[in-house]
Amino acid sequence: MPPTKKTKKTHESINNRLALVMKSGKYTLGYKTVLKSLRSSKGKLIIIANNCPPLRKSEIEYYAMLAKVGVHHYNGNNVDLGTACGKYFRVCCLSIIDPGDAAEIFLTCDIIFLRTTKPFGFK
Amino acid sequence: MGLKSERSVFLIFKISKLLCYSPETLTTNTSTEGEGESEGAKMVKFLKPNKAVIVLQGRYAGRKAVIVRSFDDGTRDRPYGHCLVAGIKKYPSKVIRKDSTKKAARKSRVKCFVKLVNYRHLMPTRYTLDVDLKDVVSGDCLQSKDKKVSAARETKKRFEERFKTGKNKWFFTKLRF
C-alpha cells in the first residue's frame, strides 16, 4: 500500500487546530507528562514528532494502545511541532487533554488506533 | 546513576520486543465524520487490579508482578500514584517430562514479593492475571515484617497452584534482558 501523501492543506489544518487547542484547550507537552496523562486516562489524543526516538515512540504507542487513545504521527520533527504549538522550544510529544474549541482535531488527524487484541499467530 | 537509567531503558527495549507488539500491526483509522469525536472521548484506565506489570526500578527490576490494589491519587505518606503489587522474586524452573514428581515439585517453586511501587517504576503490559489476592495482600500487610512474610507465603501458594495448571505461561517465564 503506497504511503498516503499528506497534502499541504491537511498539514496546515492540523497546525491550525493545534493553535486553537493551545489557545482554548488543555494540553501537556513532553514525554513524562504524556505518560502521566495516559496513566490517569486524561489524554484524548497524543501527537508524536517524527524524529522521536523509536523506543520512546513505541513505548508511548503501547501505553496509548492500553488506554485506547489515538496517536497521531506529526509530519515534522520536534522543532516543527514546537513551532506549531507556538513555543520557542522543541516538543517531541504532546497530549491533548481537552480540545476546547478545536473538537474537530480528531477528524483532521490521521489517528492511528492500535490493535488491542493479540496479533494473529500469538497465544 | 547513568548506569541505572541505561538499565531501565534497556529493560523497556526488551519489554517492547517481547510483548509481541510490532508497529506493523497498526490499524489506521481513516477519519470519518462523527467517529473521530466519539473515539476521542473514550479513555480506558488500565492500571487496575489483576493487570500484569513489569517492575522497572529497584531490587526487583525486570520482575513480573500483578497489581493487587491501586492508589491513583496517592495517600498521605505517598502523595503520588502508586499501587500494591505482588510479584515473582524467583521464577520457577523449566519442568521437563523426564523429571520425577519430587524433582518437578522442587522445580515449580515460586518465590514472591509484595511491594508498594510508584506508577513511574512500572511498565504495564497487555496481560492480566486473575488470581484472587485481595484478601491475602491487604492494605496493612506491609506494616510489620511477619505480616509481610505471611502475605508473601500465601501469594507463593496461589502462584504455585496457578503455575501448575499451565495457564498464564507468559507471567511465569523470566523476562530475558
mmCIF file of C-alpha atoms in Angstrom:
data_model
loop_
_atom_site.group_PDB
_atom_site.id
_atom_site.type_symbol
_atom_site.label_atom_id
_atom_site.label_comp_id
_atom_site.label_asym_id
_atom_site.label_seq_id
_atom_site.Cartn_x
_atom_site.Cartn_y
_atom_site.Cartn_z
ATOM 1 C CA MET A 1 0.000 0.000 0.000
ATOM 2 C CA PRO A 2 1.629 3.261 -1.054
ATOM 3 C CA PRO A 3 2.069 5.686 1.825
ATOM 4 C CA THR A 4 -0.664 8.308 1.839
ATOM 5 C CA LYS A 5 0.886 11.558 0.698
ATOM 6 C CA LYS A 6 -0.081 14.229 3.153
ATOM 7 C CA THR A 7 -1.247 17.257 1.230
ATOM 8 C CA LYS A 8 -0.096 20.656 2.368
ATOM 9 C CA LYS A 9 -3.715 21.556 3.066
ATOM 10 C CA THR A 10 -4.246 18.884 5.756
ATOM 11 C CA HIS A 11 -0.929 19.733 7.294
ATOM 12 C CA GLU A 12 -1.902 23.354 7.600
ATOM 13 C CA SER A 13 -5.271 22.448 9.067
ATOM 14 C CA ILE A 14 -3.626 20.334 11.754
ATOM 15 C CA ASN A 15 -1.419 23.273 12.608
ATOM 16 C CA ASN A 16 -4.484 25.484 12.767
ATOM 17 C CA ARG A 17 -6.256 23.054 15.048
ATOM 18 C CA LEU A 18 -3.215 22.784 17.239
ATOM 19 C CA ALA A 19 -3.073 26.550 17.540
ATOM 20 C CA LEU A 20 -6.720 26.513 18.612
ATOM 21 C CA VAL A 21 -6.016 23.860 21.214
ATOM 22 C CA MET A 22 -3.120 25.886 22.560
ATOM 23 C CA LYS A 23 -5.383 28.875 22.883
ATOM 24 C CA SER A 24 -8.577 27.332 24.191
ATOM 25 C CA GLY A 25 -7.909 23.811 25.306
ATOM 26 C CA LYS A 26 -5.848 21.860 27.781
ATOM 27 C CA TYR A 27 -2.709 20.020 26.789
ATOM 28 C CA THR A 28 0.599 18.837 28.174
ATOM 29 C CA LEU A 29 3.938 18.842 26.448
ATOM 30 C CA GLY A 30 6.708 16.377 26.962
ATOM 31 C CA TYR A 31 7.272 12.679 27.409
ATOM 32 C CA LYS A 32 6.885 12.465 31.178
ATOM 33 C CA THR A 33 3.594 14.314 31.278
ATOM 34 C CA VAL A 34 2.290 12.413 28.240
ATOM 35 C CA LEU A 35 2.803 9.136 30.099
ATOM 36 C CA LYS A 36 1.234 10.657 33.188
ATOM 37 C CA SER A 37 -1.848 11.717 31.228
ATOM 38 C CA LEU A 38 -2.113 8.261 29.691
ATOM 39 C CA ARG A 39 -1.857 6.517 33.052
ATOM 40 C CA SER A 40 -4.571 8.682 34.560
ATOM 41 C CA SER A 41 -6.621 8.271 31.350
ATOM 42 C CA LYS A 42 -6.896 12.021 30.885
ATOM 43 C CA GLY A 43 -5.287 12.268 27.463
ATOM 44 C CA LYS A 44 -7.553 12.250 24.435
ATOM 45 C CA LEU A 45 -5.046 12.474 21.626
ATOM 46 C CA ILE A 46 -1.302 12.004 21.549
ATOM 47 C CA ILE A 47 0.828 13.682 18.918
ATOM 48 C CA ILE A 48 4.356 12.443 18.344
ATOM 49 C CA ALA A 49 7.007 14.184 16.247
ATOM 50 C CA ASN A 50 8.668 12.182 13.500
ATOM 51 C CA ASN A 51 12.166 12.283 14.968
ATOM 52 C CA CYS A 52 11.085 10.886 18.295
ATOM 53 C CA PRO A 53 13.450 8.043 19.276
ATOM 54 C CA PRO A 54 11.852 4.749 18.185
ATOM 55 C CA LEU A 55 11.983 3.198 21.654
ATOM 56 C CA ARG A 56 10.180 6.147 23.179
ATOM 57 C CA LYS A 57 7.724 6.214 20.282
ATOM 58 C CA SER A 58 6.819 2.567 20.702
ATOM 59 C CA GLU A 59 6.512 2.978 24.454
ATOM 60 C CA ILE A 60 4.045 5.846 24.055
ATOM 61 C CA GLU A 61 2.148 3.880 21.426
ATOM 62 C CA TYR A 62 1.958 0.887 23.744
ATOM 63 C CA TYR A 63 0.550 2.969 26.581
ATOM 64 C CA ALA A 64 -1.903 4.552 24.133
ATOM 65 C CA MET A 65 -2.960 1.115 22.973
ATOM 66 C CA LEU A 66 -3.691 0.083 26.544
ATOM 67 C CA ALA A 67 -5.584 3.299 27.223
ATOM 68 C CA LYS A 68 -7.426 3.164 23.866
ATOM 69 C CA VAL A 69 -6.243 6.638 22.961
ATOM 70 C CA GLY A 70 -5.401 7.690 19.422
ATOM 71 C CA VAL A 71 -1.890 8.568 18.360
ATOM 72 C CA HIS A 72 -1.076 10.968 15.558
ATOM 73 C CA HIS A 73 2.353 10.962 13.980
ATOM 74 C CA TYR A 74 3.002 14.579 13.201
ATOM 75 C CA ASN A 75 4.533 15.281 9.837
ATOM 76 C CA GLY A 76 7.501 17.224 11.128
ATOM 77 C CA ASN A 77 10.229 16.976 13.704
ATOM 78 C CA ASN A 78 10.246 18.218 17.246
ATOM 79 C CA VAL A 79 11.361 21.681 16.202
ATOM 80 C CA ASP A 80 8.370 21.979 13.870
ATOM 81 C CA LEU A 81 5.988 20.615 16.472
ATOM 82 C CA GLY A 82 7.254 23.132 18.993
ATOM 83 C CA THR A 83 6.709 25.914 16.486
ATOM 84 C CA ALA A 84 3.237 24.610 15.714
ATOM 85 C CA CYS A 85 2.447 24.804 19.423
ATOM 86 C CA GLY A 86 3.636 28.385 19.468
ATOM 87 C CA LYS A 87 6.538 27.579 21.776
ATOM 88 C CA TYR A 88 10.171 28.504 21.468
ATOM 89 C CA PHE A 89 11.390 25.074 22.482
ATOM 90 C CA ARG A 90 11.306 21.631 20.915
ATOM 91 C CA VAL A 91 8.343 19.384 21.598
ATOM 92 C CA CYS A 92 8.708 15.702 20.887
ATOM 93 C CA CYS A 93 5.347 14.523 22.085
ATOM 94 C CA LEU A 94 2.255 16.175 23.405
ATOM 95 C CA SER A 95 -1.021 15.086 24.841
ATOM 96 C CA ILE A 96 -4.305 16.886 24.311
ATOM 97 C CA ILE A 97 -6.435 16.636 27.412
ATOM 98 C CA ASP A 98 -9.291 18.877 26.412
ATOM 99 C CA PRO A 99 -9.520 20.124 22.843
ATOM 100 C CA GLY A 100 -11.616 23.187 23.713
ATOM 101 C CA ASP A 101 -12.836 24.831 20.536
ATOM 102 C CA ALA A 102 -10.893 22.508 18.295
ATOM 103 C CA ALA A 103 -13.008 19.408 18.808
ATOM 104 C CA GLU A 104 -12.622 18.558 15.128
ATOM 105 C CA ILE A 105 -8.924 17.899 15.582
ATOM 106 C CA PHE A 106 -9.838 14.262 15.845
ATOM 107 C CA LEU A 107 -11.297 14.361 12.392
ATOM 108 C CA THR A 108 -8.434 16.063 10.627
ATOM 109 C CA CYS A 109 -5.682 13.950 12.149
ATOM 110 C CA ASP A 110 -4.713 10.574 10.741
ATOM 111 C CA ILE A 111 -5.233 8.915 14.059
ATOM 112 C CA ILE A 112 -3.736 5.517 14.494
ATOM 113 C CA PHE A 113 -5.618 3.219 16.812
ATOM 114 C CA LEU A 114 -3.518 0.313 17.842
ATOM 115 C CA ARG A 115 -4.901 -3.149 17.975
ATOM 116 C CA THR A 116 -5.775 -4.245 21.462
ATOM 117 C CA THR A 117 -6.316 -7.849 20.531
ATOM 118 C CA LYS A 118 -3.369 -10.168 20.240
ATOM 119 C CA PRO A 119 -1.846 -10.296 16.774
ATOM 120 C CA PHE A 120 -2.550 -13.373 14.729
ATOM 121 C CA GLY A 121 -0.251 -16.232 15.454
ATOM 122 C CA PHE A 122 0.428 -15.459 19.113
ATOM 123 C CA LYS A 123 -1.114 -17.321 22.015
ATOM 124 C CA MET B 1 23.067 6.969 38.116
ATOM 125 C CA GLY B 2 23.789 6.884 34.406
ATOM 126 C CA LEU B 3 24.129 3.120 34.609
ATOM 127 C CA LYS B 4 20.791 2.814 36.369
ATOM 128 C CA SER B 5 18.906 4.814 33.758
ATOM 129 C CA GLU B 6 20.584 2.878 30.960
ATOM 130 C CA ARG B 7 19.479 -0.361 32.532
ATOM 131 C CA SER B 8 15.849 0.683 32.778
ATOM 132 C CA VAL B 9 15.902 1.959 29.191
ATOM 133 C CA PHE B 10 17.330 -1.349 28.044
ATOM 134 C CA LEU B 11 14.650 -3.114 30.040
ATOM 135 C CA ILE B 12 11.948 -1.158 28.266
ATOM 136 C CA PHE B 13 13.516 -2.036 24.946
ATOM 137 C CA LYS B 14 13.428 -5.711 25.728
ATOM 138 C CA ILE B 15 9.906 -5.392 27.026
ATOM 139 C CA SER B 16 8.684 -3.788 23.829
ATOM 140 C CA LYS B 17 10.311 -6.576 21.832
ATOM 141 C CA LEU B 18 8.961 -9.378 23.926
ATOM 142 C CA LEU B 19 5.452 -8.119 24.317
ATOM 143 C CA CYS B 20 4.836 -9.314 20.726
ATOM 144 C CA TYR B 21 3.836 -5.886 19.677
ATOM 145 C CA SER B 22 5.114 -4.769 16.334
ATOM 146 C CA PRO B 23 4.438 -1.384 14.751
ATOM 147 C CA GLU B 24 3.438 -3.116 11.526
ATOM 148 C CA THR B 25 0.191 -4.264 13.095
ATOM 149 C CA LEU B 26 -1.117 -0.726 13.324
ATOM 150 C CA THR B 27 -4.618 -0.176 12.048
ATOM 151 C CA THR B 28 -5.209 3.193 10.501
ATOM 152 C CA ASN B 29 -8.388 4.919 11.445
ATOM 153 C CA THR B 30 -9.241 6.970 8.406
ATOM 154 C CA SER B 31 -11.122 9.933 9.713
ATOM 155 C CA THR B 32 -14.838 9.581 9.258
ATOM 156 C CA GLU B 33 -17.427 12.065 10.336
ATOM 157 C CA GLY B 34 -18.516 11.731 13.915
ATOM 158 C CA GLU B 35 -16.448 8.670 14.564
ATOM 159 C CA GLY B 36 -13.387 10.689 15.397
ATOM 160 C CA GLU B 37 -15.112 12.618 18.124
ATOM 161 C CA SER B 38 -16.698 9.651 19.842
ATOM 162 C CA GLU B 39 -13.474 7.715 19.757
ATOM 163 C CA GLY B 40 -11.601 10.665 21.067
ATOM 164 C CA ALA B 41 -13.818 10.682 24.151
ATOM 165 C CA LYS B 42 -13.127 7.041 25.043
ATOM 166 C CA MET B 43 -10.374 6.633 27.589
ATOM 167 C CA VAL B 44 -9.655 3.482 29.467
ATOM 168 C CA LYS B 45 -7.973 3.275 32.780
ATOM 169 C CA PHE B 46 -5.602 0.365 32.593
ATOM 170 C CA LEU B 47 -3.704 0.338 35.880
ATOM 171 C CA LYS B 48 -6.303 -1.779 37.569
ATOM 172 C CA PRO B 49 -6.156 -4.818 39.807
ATOM 173 C CA ASN B 50 -5.154 -8.059 38.069
ATOM 174 C CA LYS B 51 -3.060 -6.232 35.496
ATOM 175 C CA ALA B 52 0.319 -7.824 34.846
ATOM 176 C CA VAL B 53 3.128 -5.315 35.022
ATOM 177 C CA ILE B 54 6.886 -5.353 34.937
ATOM 178 C CA VAL B 55 8.822 -3.627 37.684
ATOM 179 C CA LEU B 56 11.394 -1.285 36.206
ATOM 180 C CA GLN B 57 13.388 0.033 39.132
ATOM 181 C CA GLY B 58 14.756 -1.180 42.377
ATOM 182 C CA ARG B 59 15.826 -4.563 43.577
ATOM 183 C CA TYR B 60 13.035 -6.276 41.642
ATOM 184 C CA ALA B 61 13.749 -4.595 38.325
ATOM 185 C CA GLY B 62 12.790 -6.865 35.463
ATOM 186 C CA ARG B 63 10.405 -8.961 37.526
ATOM 187 C CA LYS B 64 6.834 -9.537 36.550
ATOM 188 C CA ALA B 65 4.160 -8.615 39.028
ATOM 189 C CA VAL B 66 0.423 -8.311 39.311
ATOM 190 C CA ILE B 67 -1.402 -5.234 40.593
ATOM 191 C CA VAL B 68 -3.402 -6.092 43.684
ATOM 192 C CA ARG B 69 -4.545 -2.650 44.667
ATOM 193 C CA SER B 70 -4.010 0.729 43.039
ATOM 194 C CA PHE B 71 -3.942 4.135 44.715
ATOM 195 C CA ASP B 72 -4.351 6.595 41.857
ATOM 196 C CA ASP B 73 -4.295 9.743 43.917
ATOM 197 C CA GLY B 74 -1.826 8.509 46.445
ATOM 198 C CA THR B 75 -2.009 8.589 50.204
ATOM 199 C CA ARG B 76 -0.649 10.999 52.753
ATOM 200 C CA ASP B 77 2.581 9.052 53.053
ATOM 201 C CA ARG B 78 2.945 8.686 49.312
ATOM 202 C CA PRO B 79 1.461 11.695 47.528
ATOM 203 C CA TYR B 80 1.807 10.122 44.081
ATOM 204 C CA GLY B 81 0.066 7.413 42.124
ATOM 205 C CA HIS B 82 1.253 4.029 43.291
ATOM 206 C CA CYS B 83 -0.003 0.504 43.638
ATOM 207 C CA LEU B 84 0.430 -2.576 45.713
ATOM 208 C CA VAL B 85 1.904 -5.327 43.609
ATOM 209 C CA ALA B 86 2.608 -8.974 44.234
ATOM 210 C CA GLY B 87 5.399 -10.260 42.077
ATOM 211 C CA ILE B 88 7.768 -13.101 41.475
ATOM 212 C CA LYS B 89 11.139 -12.899 43.139
ATOM 213 C CA LYS B 90 12.390 -16.199 41.806
ATOM 214 C CA TYR B 91 10.799 -17.752 38.755
ATOM 215 C CA PRO B 92 10.013 -21.465 38.582
ATOM 216 C CA SER B 93 12.449 -23.522 36.517
ATOM 217 C CA LYS B 94 11.526 -25.392 33.393
ATOM 218 C CA VAL B 95 9.883 -28.720 34.206
ATOM 219 C CA ILE B 96 10.524 -31.462 31.636
ATOM 220 C CA ARG B 97 8.718 -34.717 31.140
ATOM 221 C CA LYS B 98 11.677 -36.752 32.321
ATOM 222 C CA ASP B 99 11.546 -35.222 35.802
ATOM 223 C CA SER B 100 10.362 -37.289 38.716
ATOM 224 C CA THR B 101 7.489 -35.897 40.741
ATOM 225 C CA LYS B 102 9.833 -34.903 43.530
ATOM 226 C CA LYS B 103 12.077 -33.048 41.097
ATOM 227 C CA ALA B 104 9.107 -31.449 39.341
ATOM 228 C CA ALA B 105 7.755 -30.217 42.661
ATOM 229 C CA ARG B 106 11.118 -28.745 43.510
ATOM 230 C CA LYS B 107 11.390 -27.056 40.121
ATOM 231 C CA SER B 108 7.911 -25.486 40.291
ATOM 232 C CA ARG B 109 8.671 -23.450 43.358
ATOM 233 C CA VAL B 110 7.989 -19.736 43.096
ATOM 234 C CA LYS B 111 9.349 -17.113 45.444
ATOM 235 C CA CYS B 112 7.190 -13.999 45.774
ATOM 236 C CA PHE B 113 7.392 -10.435 46.954
ATOM 237 C CA VAL B 114 4.827 -7.844 47.938
ATOM 238 C CA LYS B 115 5.650 -4.210 47.413
ATOM 239 C CA LEU B 116 4.250 -0.725 47.003
ATOM 240 C CA VAL B 117 5.557 0.677 43.719
ATOM 241 C CA ASN B 118 5.234 4.092 42.090
ATOM 242 C CA TYR B 119 3.430 4.034 38.744
ATOM 243 C CA ARG B 120 6.521 5.512 37.156
ATOM 244 C CA HIS B 121 8.510 2.451 38.032
ATOM 245 C CA LEU B 122 6.154 0.038 36.354
ATOM 246 C CA MET B 123 5.661 -0.952 32.746
ATOM 247 C CA PRO B 124 2.078 -2.078 32.201
ATOM 248 C CA THR B 125 1.506 -4.928 29.779
ATOM 249 C CA ARG B 126 -1.475 -6.165 27.875
ATOM 250 C CA TYR B 127 -1.647 -9.312 30.003
ATOM 251 C CA THR B 128 -3.780 -9.929 33.051
ATOM 252 C CA LEU B 129 -3.519 -12.478 35.793
ATOM 253 C CA ASP B 130 -6.738 -13.101 37.645
ATOM 254 C CA VAL B 131 -5.562 -14.646 40.858
ATOM 255 C CA ASP B 132 -7.589 -13.601 43.841
ATOM 256 C CA LEU B 133 -5.097 -11.902 46.132
ATOM 257 C CA LYS B 134 -7.277 -9.211 47.663
ATOM 258 C CA ASP B 135 -7.836 -10.958 50.963
ATOM 259 C CA VAL B 136 -4.249 -12.098 51.232
ATOM 260 C CA VAL B 137 -2.450 -8.914 50.282
ATOM 261 C CA SER B 138 -4.424 -6.307 52.158
ATOM 262 C CA GLY B 139 -3.615 -2.695 52.827
ATOM 263 C CA ASP B 140 -1.937 -3.263 56.151
ATOM 264 C CA CYS B 141 0.188 -6.256 55.237
ATOM 265 C CA LEU B 142 3.267 -4.089 54.833
ATOM 266 C CA GLN B 143 3.110 -2.723 58.367
ATOM 267 C CA SER B 144 5.130 -5.385 60.072
ATOM 268 C CA LYS B 145 7.667 -7.872 58.917
ATOM 269 C CA ASP B 146 5.784 -11.015 59.923
ATOM 270 C CA LYS B 147 2.600 -9.829 58.197
ATOM 271 C CA LYS B 148 4.629 -9.215 55.058
ATOM 272 C CA VAL B 149 6.201 -12.653 55.257
ATOM 273 C CA SER B 150 2.856 -14.374 55.734
ATOM 274 C CA ALA B 151 1.352 -12.430 52.815
ATOM 275 C CA ALA B 152 4.259 -13.435 50.605
ATOM 276 C CA ARG B 153 3.913 -17.044 51.694
ATOM 277 C CA GLU B 154 0.223 -17.086 50.846
ATOM 278 C CA THR B 155 0.765 -15.496 47.414
ATOM 279 C CA LYS B 156 3.502 -18.057 46.830
ATOM 280 C CA LYS B 157 0.955 -20.812 47.335
ATOM 281 C CA ARG B 158 -1.539 -19.188 44.969
ATOM 282 C CA PHE B 159 1.083 -18.523 42.301
ATOM 283 C CA GLU B 160 2.393 -22.047 42.501
ATOM 284 C CA GLU B 161 -1.010 -23.617 42.017
ATOM 285 C CA ARG B 162 -1.635 -21.293 39.079
ATOM 286 C CA PHE B 163 1.706 -22.253 37.568
ATOM 287 C CA LYS B 164 0.930 -25.944 37.928
ATOM 288 C CA THR B 165 -2.286 -25.594 35.925
ATOM 289 C CA GLY B 166 -0.214 -24.367 32.998
ATOM 290 C CA LYS B 167 -2.167 -21.169 32.432
ATOM 291 C CA ASN B 168 -0.628 -17.678 32.171
ATOM 292 C CA LYS B 169 2.635 -19.079 30.888
ATOM 293 C CA TRP B 170 3.916 -15.638 29.998
ATOM 294 C CA PHE B 171 3.698 -14.476 33.580
ATOM 295 C CA PHE B 172 5.848 -17.302 34.904
ATOM 296 C CA THR B 173 8.590 -17.075 32.312
ATOM 297 C CA LYS B 174 11.584 -14.964 33.123
ATOM 298 C CA LEU B 175 11.995 -11.773 31.133
ATOM 299 C CA ARG B 176 15.354 -12.056 29.400
ATOM 300 C CA PHE B 177 17.270 -8.818 29.154
#
